[in-house]
mmCIF file with all atom_site columns, C-alpha atoms in Angstrom:
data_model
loop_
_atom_site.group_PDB
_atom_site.id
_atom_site.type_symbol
_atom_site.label_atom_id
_atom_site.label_alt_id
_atom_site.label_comp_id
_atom_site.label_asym_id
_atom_site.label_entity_id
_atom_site.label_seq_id
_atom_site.pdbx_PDB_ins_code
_atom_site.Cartn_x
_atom_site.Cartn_y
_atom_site.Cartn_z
_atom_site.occupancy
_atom_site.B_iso_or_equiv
_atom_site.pdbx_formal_charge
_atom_site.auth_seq_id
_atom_site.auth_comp_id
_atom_site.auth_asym_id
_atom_site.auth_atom_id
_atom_site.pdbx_PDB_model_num
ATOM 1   C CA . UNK A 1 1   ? -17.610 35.600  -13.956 1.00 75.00 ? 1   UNK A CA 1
ATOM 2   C CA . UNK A 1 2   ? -20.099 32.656  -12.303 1.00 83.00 ? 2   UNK A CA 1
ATOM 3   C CA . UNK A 1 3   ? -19.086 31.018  -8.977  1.00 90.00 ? 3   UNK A CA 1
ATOM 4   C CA . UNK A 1 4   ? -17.438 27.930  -11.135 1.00 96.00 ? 4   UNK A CA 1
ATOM 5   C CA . UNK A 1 5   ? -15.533 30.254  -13.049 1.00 97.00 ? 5   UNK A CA 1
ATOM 6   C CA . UNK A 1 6   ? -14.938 30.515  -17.362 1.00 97.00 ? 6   UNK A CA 1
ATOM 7   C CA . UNK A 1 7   ? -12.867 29.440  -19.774 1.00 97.00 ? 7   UNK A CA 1
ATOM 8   C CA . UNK A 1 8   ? -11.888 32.435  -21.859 1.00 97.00 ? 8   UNK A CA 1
ATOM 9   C CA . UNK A 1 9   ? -10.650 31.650  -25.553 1.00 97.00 ? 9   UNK A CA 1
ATOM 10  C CA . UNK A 1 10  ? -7.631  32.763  -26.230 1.00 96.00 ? 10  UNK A CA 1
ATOM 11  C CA . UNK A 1 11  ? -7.036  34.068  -29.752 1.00 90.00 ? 11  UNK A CA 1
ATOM 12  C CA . UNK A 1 12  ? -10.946 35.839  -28.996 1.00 90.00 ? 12  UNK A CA 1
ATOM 13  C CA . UNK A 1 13  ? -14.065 35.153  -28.086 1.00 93.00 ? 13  UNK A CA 1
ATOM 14  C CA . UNK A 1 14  ? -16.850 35.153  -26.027 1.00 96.00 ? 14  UNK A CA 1
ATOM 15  C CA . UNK A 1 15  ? -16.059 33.510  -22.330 1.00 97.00 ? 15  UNK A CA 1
ATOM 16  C CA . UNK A 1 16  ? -17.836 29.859  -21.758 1.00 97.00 ? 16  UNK A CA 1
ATOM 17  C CA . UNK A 1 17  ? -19.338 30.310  -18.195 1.00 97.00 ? 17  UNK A CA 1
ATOM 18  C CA . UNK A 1 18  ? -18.949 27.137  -16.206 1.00 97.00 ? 18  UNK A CA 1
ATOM 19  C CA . UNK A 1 19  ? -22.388 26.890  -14.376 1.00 96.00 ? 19  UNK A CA 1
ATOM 20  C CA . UNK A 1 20  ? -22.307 23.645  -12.482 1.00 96.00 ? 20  UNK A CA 1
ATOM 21  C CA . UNK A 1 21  ? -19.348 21.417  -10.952 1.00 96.00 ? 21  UNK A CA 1
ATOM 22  C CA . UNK A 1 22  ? -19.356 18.983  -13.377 1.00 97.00 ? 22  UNK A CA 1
ATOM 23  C CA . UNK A 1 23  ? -19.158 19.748  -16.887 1.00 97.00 ? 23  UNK A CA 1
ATOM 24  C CA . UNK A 1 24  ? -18.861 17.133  -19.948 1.00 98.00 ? 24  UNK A CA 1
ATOM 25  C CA . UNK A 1 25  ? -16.949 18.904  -22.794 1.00 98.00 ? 25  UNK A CA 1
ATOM 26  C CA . UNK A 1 26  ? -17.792 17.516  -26.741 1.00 97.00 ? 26  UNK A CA 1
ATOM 27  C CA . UNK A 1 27  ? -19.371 18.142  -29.678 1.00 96.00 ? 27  UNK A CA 1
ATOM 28  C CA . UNK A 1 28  ? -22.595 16.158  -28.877 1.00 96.00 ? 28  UNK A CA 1
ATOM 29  C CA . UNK A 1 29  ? -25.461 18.324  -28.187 1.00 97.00 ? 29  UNK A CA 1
ATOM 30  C CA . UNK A 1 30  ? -26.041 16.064  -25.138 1.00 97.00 ? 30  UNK A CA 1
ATOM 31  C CA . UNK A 1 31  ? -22.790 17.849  -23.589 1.00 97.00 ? 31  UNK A CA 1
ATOM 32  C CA . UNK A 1 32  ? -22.865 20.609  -21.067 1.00 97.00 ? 32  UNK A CA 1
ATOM 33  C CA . UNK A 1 33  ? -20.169 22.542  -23.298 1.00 97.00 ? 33  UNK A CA 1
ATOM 34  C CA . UNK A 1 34  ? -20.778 21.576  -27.174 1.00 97.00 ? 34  UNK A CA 1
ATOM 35  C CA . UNK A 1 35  ? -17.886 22.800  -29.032 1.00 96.00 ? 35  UNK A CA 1
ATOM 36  C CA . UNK A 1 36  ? -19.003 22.586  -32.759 1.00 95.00 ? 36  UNK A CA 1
ATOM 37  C CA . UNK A 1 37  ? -15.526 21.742  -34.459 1.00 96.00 ? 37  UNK A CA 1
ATOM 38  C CA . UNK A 1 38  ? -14.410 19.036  -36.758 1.00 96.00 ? 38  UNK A CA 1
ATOM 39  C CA . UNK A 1 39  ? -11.571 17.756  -34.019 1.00 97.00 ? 39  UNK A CA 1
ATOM 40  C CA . UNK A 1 40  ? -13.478 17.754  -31.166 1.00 97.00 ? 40  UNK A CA 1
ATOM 41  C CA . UNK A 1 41  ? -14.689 14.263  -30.123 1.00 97.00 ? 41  UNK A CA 1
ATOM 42  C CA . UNK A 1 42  ? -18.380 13.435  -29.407 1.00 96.00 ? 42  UNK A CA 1
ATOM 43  C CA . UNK A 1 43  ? -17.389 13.014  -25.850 1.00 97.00 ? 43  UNK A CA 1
ATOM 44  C CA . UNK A 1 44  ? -13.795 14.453  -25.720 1.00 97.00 ? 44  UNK A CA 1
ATOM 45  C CA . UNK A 1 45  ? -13.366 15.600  -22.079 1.00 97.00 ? 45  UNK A CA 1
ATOM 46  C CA . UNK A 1 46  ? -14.791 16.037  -18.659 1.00 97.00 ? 46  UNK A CA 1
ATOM 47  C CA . UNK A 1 47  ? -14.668 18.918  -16.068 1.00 98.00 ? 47  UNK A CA 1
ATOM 48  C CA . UNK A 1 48  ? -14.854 18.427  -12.306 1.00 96.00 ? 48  UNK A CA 1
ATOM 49  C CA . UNK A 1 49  ? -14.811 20.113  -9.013  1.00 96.00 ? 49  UNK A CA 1
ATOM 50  C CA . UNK A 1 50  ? -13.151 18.440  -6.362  1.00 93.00 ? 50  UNK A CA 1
ATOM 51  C CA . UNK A 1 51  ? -11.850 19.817  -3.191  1.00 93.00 ? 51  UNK A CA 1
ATOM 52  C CA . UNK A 1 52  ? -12.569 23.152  -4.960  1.00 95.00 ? 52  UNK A CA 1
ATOM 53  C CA . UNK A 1 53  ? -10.351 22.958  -7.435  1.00 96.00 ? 53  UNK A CA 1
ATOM 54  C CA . UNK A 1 54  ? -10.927 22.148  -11.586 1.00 97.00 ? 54  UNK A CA 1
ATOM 55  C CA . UNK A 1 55  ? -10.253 19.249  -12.632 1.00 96.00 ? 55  UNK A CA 1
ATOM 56  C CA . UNK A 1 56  ? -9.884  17.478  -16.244 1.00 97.00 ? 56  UNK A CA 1
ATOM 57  C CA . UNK A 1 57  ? -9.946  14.278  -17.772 1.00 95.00 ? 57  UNK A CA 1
ATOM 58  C CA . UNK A 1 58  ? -9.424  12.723  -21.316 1.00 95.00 ? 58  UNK A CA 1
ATOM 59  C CA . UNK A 1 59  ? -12.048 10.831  -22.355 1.00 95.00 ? 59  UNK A CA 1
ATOM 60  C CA . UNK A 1 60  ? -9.965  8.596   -24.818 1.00 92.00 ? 60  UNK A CA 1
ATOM 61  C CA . UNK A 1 61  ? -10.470 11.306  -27.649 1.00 94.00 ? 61  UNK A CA 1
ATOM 62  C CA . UNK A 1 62  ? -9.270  11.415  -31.052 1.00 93.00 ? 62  UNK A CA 1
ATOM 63  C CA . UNK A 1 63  ? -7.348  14.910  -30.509 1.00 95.00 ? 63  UNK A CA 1
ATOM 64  C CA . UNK A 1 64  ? -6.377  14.478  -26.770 1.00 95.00 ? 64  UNK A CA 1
ATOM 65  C CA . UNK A 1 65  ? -6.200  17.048  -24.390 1.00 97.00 ? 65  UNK A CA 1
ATOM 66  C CA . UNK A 1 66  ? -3.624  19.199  -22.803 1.00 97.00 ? 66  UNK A CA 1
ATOM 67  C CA . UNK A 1 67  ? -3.115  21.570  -19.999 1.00 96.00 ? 67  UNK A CA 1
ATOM 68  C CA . UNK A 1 68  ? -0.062  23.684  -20.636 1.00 96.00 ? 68  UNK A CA 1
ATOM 69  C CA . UNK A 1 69  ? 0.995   22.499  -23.549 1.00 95.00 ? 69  UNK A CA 1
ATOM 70  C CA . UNK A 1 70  ? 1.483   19.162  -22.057 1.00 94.00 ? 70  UNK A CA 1
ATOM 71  C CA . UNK A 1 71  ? -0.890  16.122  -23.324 1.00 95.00 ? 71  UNK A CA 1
ATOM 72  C CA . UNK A 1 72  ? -3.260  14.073  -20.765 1.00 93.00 ? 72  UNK A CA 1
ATOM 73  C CA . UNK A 1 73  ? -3.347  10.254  -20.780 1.00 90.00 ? 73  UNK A CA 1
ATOM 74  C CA . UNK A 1 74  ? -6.296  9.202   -21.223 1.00 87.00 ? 74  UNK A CA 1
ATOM 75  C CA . UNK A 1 75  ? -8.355  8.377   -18.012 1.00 79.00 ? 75  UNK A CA 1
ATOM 76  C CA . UNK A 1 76  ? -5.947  10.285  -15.876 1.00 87.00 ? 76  UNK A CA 1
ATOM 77  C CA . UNK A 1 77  ? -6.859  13.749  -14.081 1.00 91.00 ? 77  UNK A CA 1
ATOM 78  C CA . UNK A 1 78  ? -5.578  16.851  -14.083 1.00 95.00 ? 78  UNK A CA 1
ATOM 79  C CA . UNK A 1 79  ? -5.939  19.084  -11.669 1.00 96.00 ? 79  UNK A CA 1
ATOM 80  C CA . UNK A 1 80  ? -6.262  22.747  -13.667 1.00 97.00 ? 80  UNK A CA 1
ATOM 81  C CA . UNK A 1 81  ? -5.234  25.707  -11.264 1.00 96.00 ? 81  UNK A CA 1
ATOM 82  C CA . UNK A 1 82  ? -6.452  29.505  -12.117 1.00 97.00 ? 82  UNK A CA 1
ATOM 83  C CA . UNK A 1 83  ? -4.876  30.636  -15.081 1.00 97.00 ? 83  UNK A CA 1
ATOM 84  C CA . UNK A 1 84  ? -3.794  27.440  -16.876 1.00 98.00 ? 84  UNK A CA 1
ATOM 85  C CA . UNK A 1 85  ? -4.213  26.906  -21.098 1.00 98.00 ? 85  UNK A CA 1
ATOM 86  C CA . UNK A 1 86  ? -6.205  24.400  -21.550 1.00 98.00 ? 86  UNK A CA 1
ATOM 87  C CA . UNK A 1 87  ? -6.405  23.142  -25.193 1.00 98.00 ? 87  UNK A CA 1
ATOM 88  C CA . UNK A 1 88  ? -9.154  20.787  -26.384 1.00 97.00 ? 88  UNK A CA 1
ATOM 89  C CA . UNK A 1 89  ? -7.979  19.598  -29.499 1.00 95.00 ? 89  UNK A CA 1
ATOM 90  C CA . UNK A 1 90  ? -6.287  22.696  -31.056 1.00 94.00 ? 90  UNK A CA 1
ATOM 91  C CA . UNK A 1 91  ? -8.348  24.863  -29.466 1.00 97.00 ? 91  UNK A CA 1
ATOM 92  C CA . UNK A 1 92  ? -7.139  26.925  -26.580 1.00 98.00 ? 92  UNK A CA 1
ATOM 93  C CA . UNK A 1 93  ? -8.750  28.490  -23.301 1.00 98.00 ? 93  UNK A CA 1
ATOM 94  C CA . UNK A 1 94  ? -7.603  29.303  -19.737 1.00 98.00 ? 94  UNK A CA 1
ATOM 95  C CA . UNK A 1 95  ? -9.708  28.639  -16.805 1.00 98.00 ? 95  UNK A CA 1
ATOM 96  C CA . UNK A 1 96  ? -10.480 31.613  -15.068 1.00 98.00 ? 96  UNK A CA 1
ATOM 97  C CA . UNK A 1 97  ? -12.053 30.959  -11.255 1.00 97.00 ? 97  UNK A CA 1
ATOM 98  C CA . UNK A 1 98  ? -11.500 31.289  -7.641  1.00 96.00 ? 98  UNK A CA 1
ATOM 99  C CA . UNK A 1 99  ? -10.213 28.715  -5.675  1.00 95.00 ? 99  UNK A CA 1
ATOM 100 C CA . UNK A 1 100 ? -11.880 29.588  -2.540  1.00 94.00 ? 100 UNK A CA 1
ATOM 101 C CA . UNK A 1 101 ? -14.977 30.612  -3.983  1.00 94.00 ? 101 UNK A CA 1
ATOM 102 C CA . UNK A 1 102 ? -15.297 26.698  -4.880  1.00 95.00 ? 102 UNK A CA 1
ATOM 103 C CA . UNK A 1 103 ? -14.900 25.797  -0.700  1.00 93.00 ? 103 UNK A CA 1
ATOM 104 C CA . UNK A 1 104 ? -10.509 25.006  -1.179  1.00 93.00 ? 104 UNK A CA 1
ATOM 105 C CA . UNK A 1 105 ? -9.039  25.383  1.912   1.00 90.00 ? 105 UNK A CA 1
ATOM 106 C CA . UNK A 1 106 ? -5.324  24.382  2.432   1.00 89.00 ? 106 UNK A CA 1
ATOM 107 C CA . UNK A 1 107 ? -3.175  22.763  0.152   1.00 89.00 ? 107 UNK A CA 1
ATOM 108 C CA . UNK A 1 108 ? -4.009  21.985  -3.255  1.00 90.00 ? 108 UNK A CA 1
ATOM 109 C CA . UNK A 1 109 ? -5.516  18.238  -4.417  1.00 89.00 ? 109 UNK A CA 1
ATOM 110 C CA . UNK A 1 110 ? -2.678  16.129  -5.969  1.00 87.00 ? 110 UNK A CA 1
ATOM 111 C CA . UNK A 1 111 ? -2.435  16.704  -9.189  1.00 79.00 ? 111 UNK A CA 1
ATOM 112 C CA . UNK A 1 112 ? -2.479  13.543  -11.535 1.00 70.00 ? 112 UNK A CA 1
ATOM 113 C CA . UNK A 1 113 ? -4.645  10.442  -10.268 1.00 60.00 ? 113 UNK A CA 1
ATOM 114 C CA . UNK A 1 114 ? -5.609  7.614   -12.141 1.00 58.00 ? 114 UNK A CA 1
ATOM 115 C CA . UNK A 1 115 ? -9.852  7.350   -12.381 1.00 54.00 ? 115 UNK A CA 1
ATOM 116 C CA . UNK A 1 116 ? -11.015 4.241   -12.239 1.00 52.00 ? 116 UNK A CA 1
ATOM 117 C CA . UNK A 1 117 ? -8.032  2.205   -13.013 1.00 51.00 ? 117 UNK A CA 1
ATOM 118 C CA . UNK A 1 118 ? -6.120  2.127   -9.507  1.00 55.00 ? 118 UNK A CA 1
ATOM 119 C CA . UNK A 1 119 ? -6.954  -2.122  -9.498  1.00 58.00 ? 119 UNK A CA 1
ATOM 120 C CA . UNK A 1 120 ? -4.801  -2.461  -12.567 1.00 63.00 ? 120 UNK A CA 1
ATOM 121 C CA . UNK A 1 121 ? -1.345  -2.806  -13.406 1.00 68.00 ? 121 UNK A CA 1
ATOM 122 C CA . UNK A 1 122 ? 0.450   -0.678  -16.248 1.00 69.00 ? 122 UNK A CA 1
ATOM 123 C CA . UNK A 1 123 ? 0.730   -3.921  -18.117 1.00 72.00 ? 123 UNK A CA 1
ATOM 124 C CA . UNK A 1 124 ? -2.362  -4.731  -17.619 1.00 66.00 ? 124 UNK A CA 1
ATOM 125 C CA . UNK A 1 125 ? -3.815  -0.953  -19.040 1.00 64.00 ? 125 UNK A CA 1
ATOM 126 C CA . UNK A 1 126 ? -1.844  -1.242  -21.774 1.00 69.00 ? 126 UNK A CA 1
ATOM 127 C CA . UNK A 1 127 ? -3.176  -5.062  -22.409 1.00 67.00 ? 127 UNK A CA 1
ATOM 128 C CA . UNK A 1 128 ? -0.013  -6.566  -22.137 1.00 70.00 ? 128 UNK A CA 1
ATOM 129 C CA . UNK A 1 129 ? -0.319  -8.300  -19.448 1.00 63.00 ? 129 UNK A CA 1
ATOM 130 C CA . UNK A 1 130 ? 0.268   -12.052 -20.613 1.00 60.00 ? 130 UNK A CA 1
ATOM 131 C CA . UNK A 1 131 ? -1.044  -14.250 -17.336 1.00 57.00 ? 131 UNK A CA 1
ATOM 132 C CA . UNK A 1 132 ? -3.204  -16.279 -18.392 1.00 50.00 ? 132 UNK A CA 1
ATOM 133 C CA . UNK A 1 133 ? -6.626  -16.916 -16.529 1.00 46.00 ? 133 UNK A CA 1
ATOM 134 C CA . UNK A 1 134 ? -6.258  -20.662 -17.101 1.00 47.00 ? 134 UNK A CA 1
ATOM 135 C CA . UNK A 1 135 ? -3.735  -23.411 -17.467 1.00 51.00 ? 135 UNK A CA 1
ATOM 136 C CA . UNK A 1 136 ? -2.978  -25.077 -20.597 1.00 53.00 ? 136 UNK A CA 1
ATOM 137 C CA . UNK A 1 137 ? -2.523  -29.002 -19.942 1.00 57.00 ? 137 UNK A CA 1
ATOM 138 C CA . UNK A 1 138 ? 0.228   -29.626 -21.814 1.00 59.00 ? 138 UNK A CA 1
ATOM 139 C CA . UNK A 1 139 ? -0.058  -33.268 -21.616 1.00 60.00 ? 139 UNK A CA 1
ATOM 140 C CA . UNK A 1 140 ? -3.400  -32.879 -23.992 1.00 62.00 ? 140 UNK A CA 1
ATOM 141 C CA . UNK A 1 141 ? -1.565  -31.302 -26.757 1.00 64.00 ? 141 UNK A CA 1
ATOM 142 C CA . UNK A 1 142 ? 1.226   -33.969 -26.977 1.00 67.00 ? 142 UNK A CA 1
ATOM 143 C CA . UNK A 1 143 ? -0.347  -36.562 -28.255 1.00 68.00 ? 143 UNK A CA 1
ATOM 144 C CA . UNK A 1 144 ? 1.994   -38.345 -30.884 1.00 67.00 ? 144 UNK A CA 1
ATOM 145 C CA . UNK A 1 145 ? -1.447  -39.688 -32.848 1.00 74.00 ? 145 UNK A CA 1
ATOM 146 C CA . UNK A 1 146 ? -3.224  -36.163 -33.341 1.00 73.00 ? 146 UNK A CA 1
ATOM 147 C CA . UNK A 1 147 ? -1.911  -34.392 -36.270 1.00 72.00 ? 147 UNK A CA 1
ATOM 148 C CA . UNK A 1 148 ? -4.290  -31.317 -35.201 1.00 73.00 ? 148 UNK A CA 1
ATOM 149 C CA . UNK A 1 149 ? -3.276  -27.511 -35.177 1.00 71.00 ? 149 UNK A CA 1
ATOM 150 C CA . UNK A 1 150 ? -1.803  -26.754 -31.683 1.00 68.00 ? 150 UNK A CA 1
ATOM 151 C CA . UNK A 1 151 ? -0.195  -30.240 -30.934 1.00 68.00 ? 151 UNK A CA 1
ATOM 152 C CA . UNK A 1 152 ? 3.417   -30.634 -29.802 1.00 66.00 ? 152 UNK A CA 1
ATOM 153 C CA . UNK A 1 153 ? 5.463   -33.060 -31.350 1.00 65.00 ? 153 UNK A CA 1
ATOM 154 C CA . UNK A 1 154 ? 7.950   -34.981 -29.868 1.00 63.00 ? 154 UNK A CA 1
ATOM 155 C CA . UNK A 1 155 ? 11.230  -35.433 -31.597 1.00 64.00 ? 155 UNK A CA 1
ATOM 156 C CA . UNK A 1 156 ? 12.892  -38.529 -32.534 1.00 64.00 ? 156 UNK A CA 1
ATOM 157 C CA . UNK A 1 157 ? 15.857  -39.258 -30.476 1.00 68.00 ? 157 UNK A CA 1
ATOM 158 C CA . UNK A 1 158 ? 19.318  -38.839 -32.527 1.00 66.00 ? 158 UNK A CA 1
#
């Protein structure tokens, strides 16, 4: 095993040695782990040390990515401890390193953390949010003469 650990296949197969402490996983040649498979995305994740721990991310792939069976959002992190399945797509591995061998010391990172998206609200991520960046002057769209698209019309009193 390297000092960053492996992911061993499980179902057989030869380990994938983790060399450096960042890893991008996809099926792009340009990827530090190229897994050649139909349902793996160009790009599909990424693999980080921090704090001396493994963590992963989504990057908004086709097939997602899970850690113990349970499915990442994309742009969040997971924090993967020794021993966990990770699948990438439908293909399954567990992360085999040493904490301390990666400089952890003390309690373990928090797990899930948004990257890159702290400034914006769930609506907002999910582009829902319905503020509008300017004001509509509402006295421009009544005007009882234009017959345009958009205008308001005022009813006749009864």
């Amino acid at each position: 095993m390297t000092k960053y650990g492996e992911l061993v296949p499980l179902g057989g197969g030869d380990p994938i040695p983790l060399l450096t402490d960042n890893l991008k996983v996809g099926r792009r040649e340009s990827c530090d782990i190229v897994l050649r498979f139909s349902n793996i995305s160009a790009h599909h994740c990424q693999l980080s040390v921090e704090e001396g721990y493994w963590f992963v991310c989504d990057l908004s792939s086709r097939n997602g990515v899970k850690v113990n069976g349970v499915k990442i959002a994309p742009e969040l992190r997971k924090r993967l401890d020794p021993g966990d399945k990770l699948s990438v797509a439908k293909h399954n591995y567990e992360i085999q390193y040493v904490p301390g061998d990666l400089g952890a010391v003390g309690v373990p990172p928090s797990d899930e953390q948004p990257s890159g998206l702290t400034n914006q609200s769930l609506m907002q991520r999910a582009g829902l949010d319905r503020r509008r960046t300017q004001e509509i002057d509402i006295k421009s769209r009544l005007d009882v003469k234009n017959n345009a698209a958009g205008q308001l019309k005022r009813r006749p009193p009864q």
